[in-house]
């Protein structure tokens, strides 16, 4: 199971639409405003402009595909798993609100959250959404690459500390 990819997808989900909208604004600036006297864009040749716009549109398409893939995986989960993941990662509900809304103890909440994340990760793997897929499709977007690294570091920081403590004994 790839919990790093699963968590990266869920953490990115809430930002995907706004990032796609930002790309739309960049495309607009490149396509319409580049040759305006008031524009702060560097004037490029028409062929280069088209290349840059195509690159931006490909990035936007990748974000839309990531959102659709995440939506499909969430839809494949059971209601409880979907609800807890969406609340935690999409709407950014904190632990206290989640436990209160669901009427769960903190321990039960985290157990269900962990189970839901593992189920999400299994669905990712079943659909071919692994590290190679993510790197090939999304590492050209620095914010997604940085998010992946942050999740990876967080997941393995505890393991590194435990290993270091074991070695120092």
mmCIF file of C-alpha atoms in Angstrom, residues 20-156:
data_model
loop_
_atom_site.group_PDB
_atom_site.id
_atom_site.type_symbol
_atom_site.label_atom_id
_atom_site.label_comp_id
_atom_site.label_asym_id
_atom_site.label_seq_id
_atom_site.Cartn_x
_atom_site.Cartn_y
_atom_site.Cartn_z
ATOM 1 C CA UNK A 20 -6.547 24.966 -12.209
ATOM 2 C CA UNK A 21 -8.150 28.424 -12.060
ATOM 3 C CA UNK A 22 -4.722 30.011 -11.569
ATOM 4 C CA UNK A 23 -3.516 28.202 -14.665
ATOM 5 C CA UNK A 24 -6.521 29.592 -16.568
ATOM 6 C CA UNK A 25 -5.475 33.106 -15.528
ATOM 7 C CA UNK A 26 -1.904 32.443 -16.658
ATOM 8 C CA UNK A 27 -3.143 31.178 -20.009
ATOM 9 C CA UNK A 28 -5.309 34.276 -20.379
ATOM 10 C CA UNK A 29 -2.366 36.543 -19.600
ATOM 11 C CA UNK A 30 -0.152 34.711 -22.053
ATOM 12 C CA UNK A 31 -2.759 34.571 -24.807
ATOM 13 C CA UNK A 32 -4.310 38.007 -24.523
ATOM 14 C CA UNK A 33 -2.183 40.349 -22.515
ATOM 15 C CA UNK A 34 1.342 39.432 -23.594
ATOM 16 C CA UNK A 35 1.526 41.944 -26.377
ATOM 17 C CA UNK A 36 -0.285 44.687 -24.488
ATOM 18 C CA UNK A 37 1.800 47.753 -23.678
ATOM 19 C CA UNK A 38 0.650 47.566 -20.045
ATOM 20 C CA UNK A 39 1.618 43.924 -19.702
ATOM 21 C CA UNK A 40 4.509 42.902 -17.488
ATOM 22 C CA UNK A 41 4.907 39.695 -19.546
ATOM 23 C CA UNK A 42 7.971 39.271 -21.660
ATOM 24 C CA UNK A 43 7.023 39.287 -25.325
ATOM 25 C CA UNK A 44 7.691 35.932 -26.916
ATOM 26 C CA UNK A 45 7.314 34.725 -30.465
ATOM 27 C CA UNK A 46 3.969 33.224 -31.441
ATOM 28 C CA UNK A 47 5.326 29.670 -31.608
ATOM 29 C CA UNK A 48 6.901 29.954 -28.156
ATOM 30 C CA UNK A 49 3.678 31.437 -26.763
ATOM 31 C CA UNK A 50 1.689 28.496 -28.085
ATOM 32 C CA UNK A 51 4.199 26.046 -26.587
ATOM 33 C CA UNK A 52 3.943 27.731 -23.183
ATOM 34 C CA UNK A 53 0.137 27.767 -23.314
ATOM 35 C CA UNK A 54 0.083 24.070 -24.237
ATOM 36 C CA UNK A 55 2.370 23.274 -21.291
ATOM 37 C CA UNK A 56 0.060 25.173 -18.961
ATOM 38 C CA UNK A 57 -3.035 23.457 -20.349
ATOM 39 C CA UNK A 58 -1.370 20.054 -19.919
ATOM 40 C CA UNK A 59 -0.694 20.920 -16.276
ATOM 41 C CA UNK A 60 -4.319 21.941 -15.832
ATOM 42 C CA UNK A 61 -5.514 18.698 -17.445
ATOM 43 C CA UNK A 62 -3.290 16.730 -15.069
ATOM 44 C CA UNK A 63 -4.854 18.516 -12.087
ATOM 45 C CA UNK A 64 -8.352 17.811 -13.367
ATOM 46 C CA UNK A 65 -7.418 14.153 -13.871
ATOM 47 C CA UNK A 66 -6.048 13.981 -10.324
ATOM 48 C CA UNK A 67 -9.309 15.407 -8.987
ATOM 49 C CA UNK A 68 -11.390 12.955 -11.017
ATOM 50 C CA UNK A 69 -9.221 10.031 -9.915
ATOM 51 C CA UNK A 70 -9.494 11.087 -6.277
ATOM 52 C CA UNK A 71 -13.270 11.509 -6.633
ATOM 53 C CA UNK A 72 -13.578 8.022 -8.141
ATOM 54 C CA UNK A 73 -11.507 6.447 -5.380
ATOM 55 C CA UNK A 74 -13.495 8.245 -2.686
ATOM 56 C CA UNK A 75 -16.732 7.103 -4.344
ATOM 57 C CA UNK A 76 -15.505 3.493 -4.223
ATOM 58 C CA UNK A 77 -15.077 3.642 -0.438
ATOM 59 C CA UNK A 78 -17.707 2.900 2.140
ATOM 60 C CA UNK A 79 -19.700 5.828 3.501
ATOM 61 C CA UNK A 80 -17.854 6.006 6.826
ATOM 62 C CA UNK A 81 -14.398 5.876 5.239
ATOM 63 C CA UNK A 82 -15.307 8.494 2.659
ATOM 64 C CA UNK A 83 -16.885 10.747 5.280
ATOM 65 C CA UNK A 84 -13.916 10.680 7.644
ATOM 66 C CA UNK A 85 -11.358 11.245 4.860
ATOM 67 C CA UNK A 86 -13.288 14.092 3.267
ATOM 68 C CA UNK A 87 -13.816 15.747 6.651
ATOM 69 C CA UNK A 88 -10.164 15.417 7.624
ATOM 70 C CA UNK A 89 -8.409 16.233 4.338
ATOM 71 C CA UNK A 90 -10.848 18.097 2.112
ATOM 72 C CA UNK A 91 -12.808 20.272 4.529
ATOM 73 C CA UNK A 92 -9.845 20.330 6.959
ATOM 74 C CA UNK A 93 -11.925 19.368 9.978
ATOM 75 C CA UNK A 94 -9.780 19.096 13.100
ATOM 76 C CA UNK A 95 -9.722 16.098 15.403
ATOM 77 C CA UNK A 96 -11.927 17.672 18.068
ATOM 78 C CA UNK A 97 -14.653 18.555 15.569
ATOM 79 C CA UNK A 98 -14.415 15.127 13.945
ATOM 80 C CA UNK A 99 -14.704 13.200 17.186
ATOM 81 C CA UNK A 100 -17.588 15.373 18.335
ATOM 82 C CA UNK A 101 -19.517 15.175 15.074
ATOM 83 C CA UNK A 102 -19.080 11.418 14.786
ATOM 84 C CA UNK A 103 -19.542 10.769 18.512
ATOM 85 C CA UNK A 104 -16.260 8.857 18.721
ATOM 86 C CA UNK A 105 -13.459 8.717 21.233
ATOM 87 C CA UNK A 106 -10.137 10.105 20.031
ATOM 88 C CA UNK A 107 -8.668 6.600 19.873
ATOM 89 C CA UNK A 108 -11.579 5.241 17.813
ATOM 90 C CA UNK A 109 -11.467 8.284 15.514
ATOM 91 C CA UNK A 110 -7.792 7.743 14.718
ATOM 92 C CA UNK A 111 -8.267 4.015 14.223
ATOM 93 C CA UNK A 112 -11.074 4.650 11.728
ATOM 94 C CA UNK A 113 -9.074 7.382 10.023
ATOM 95 C CA UNK A 114 -6.108 5.007 9.671
ATOM 96 C CA UNK A 115 -8.349 2.229 8.335
ATOM 97 C CA UNK A 116 -9.979 4.626 5.843
ATOM 98 C CA UNK A 117 -6.562 5.832 4.674
ATOM 99 C CA UNK A 118 -5.361 2.246 4.158
ATOM 100 C CA UNK A 119 -8.508 1.466 2.179
ATOM 101 C CA UNK A 120 -7.979 4.585 0.060
ATOM 102 C CA UNK A 121 -4.339 3.564 -0.509
ATOM 103 C CA UNK A 122 -5.425 0.058 -1.580
ATOM 104 C CA UNK A 123 -7.844 1.587 -4.094
ATOM 105 C CA UNK A 124 -5.027 3.801 -5.374
ATOM 106 C CA UNK A 125 -2.815 0.760 -5.949
ATOM 107 C CA UNK A 126 -5.642 -1.156 -7.617
ATOM 108 C CA UNK A 127 -6.007 1.715 -10.107
ATOM 109 C CA UNK A 128 -2.279 2.012 -10.785
ATOM 110 C CA UNK A 129 -1.879 5.185 -8.758
ATOM 111 C CA UNK A 130 1.553 4.456 -7.343
ATOM 112 C CA UNK A 131 4.758 6.448 -6.844
ATOM 113 C CA UNK A 132 5.858 5.985 -10.460
ATOM 114 C CA UNK A 133 2.471 7.187 -11.757
ATOM 115 C CA UNK A 134 2.497 10.186 -9.436
ATOM 116 C CA UNK A 135 6.074 11.160 -10.293
ATOM 117 C CA UNK A 136 5.487 10.848 -14.044
ATOM 118 C CA UNK A 137 2.269 12.854 -13.997
ATOM 119 C CA UNK A 138 2.677 15.409 -11.219
ATOM 120 C CA UNK A 139 6.303 16.061 -10.303
ATOM 121 C CA UNK A 140 6.501 18.735 -13.009
ATOM 122 C CA UNK A 141 4.304 20.810 -10.702
ATOM 123 C CA UNK A 142 6.519 21.935 -7.847
ATOM 124 C CA UNK A 143 3.689 22.393 -5.344
ATOM 125 C CA UNK A 144 2.620 18.744 -5.748
ATOM 126 C CA UNK A 145 6.204 17.517 -5.630
ATOM 127 C CA UNK A 146 6.797 19.545 -2.453
ATOM 128 C CA UNK A 147 3.570 18.258 -0.911
ATOM 129 C CA UNK A 148 4.612 14.672 -1.685
ATOM 130 C CA UNK A 149 8.007 15.259 -0.065
ATOM 131 C CA UNK A 150 6.425 16.796 3.026
ATOM 132 C CA UNK A 151 4.062 13.836 3.442
ATOM 133 C CA UNK A 152 6.931 11.397 2.818
ATOM 134 C CA UNK A 153 9.135 13.135 5.391
ATOM 135 C CA UNK A 154 6.322 13.188 7.944
ATOM 136 C CA UNK A 155 5.550 9.496 7.448
ATOM 137 C CA UNK A 156 9.152 8.405 7.753
#
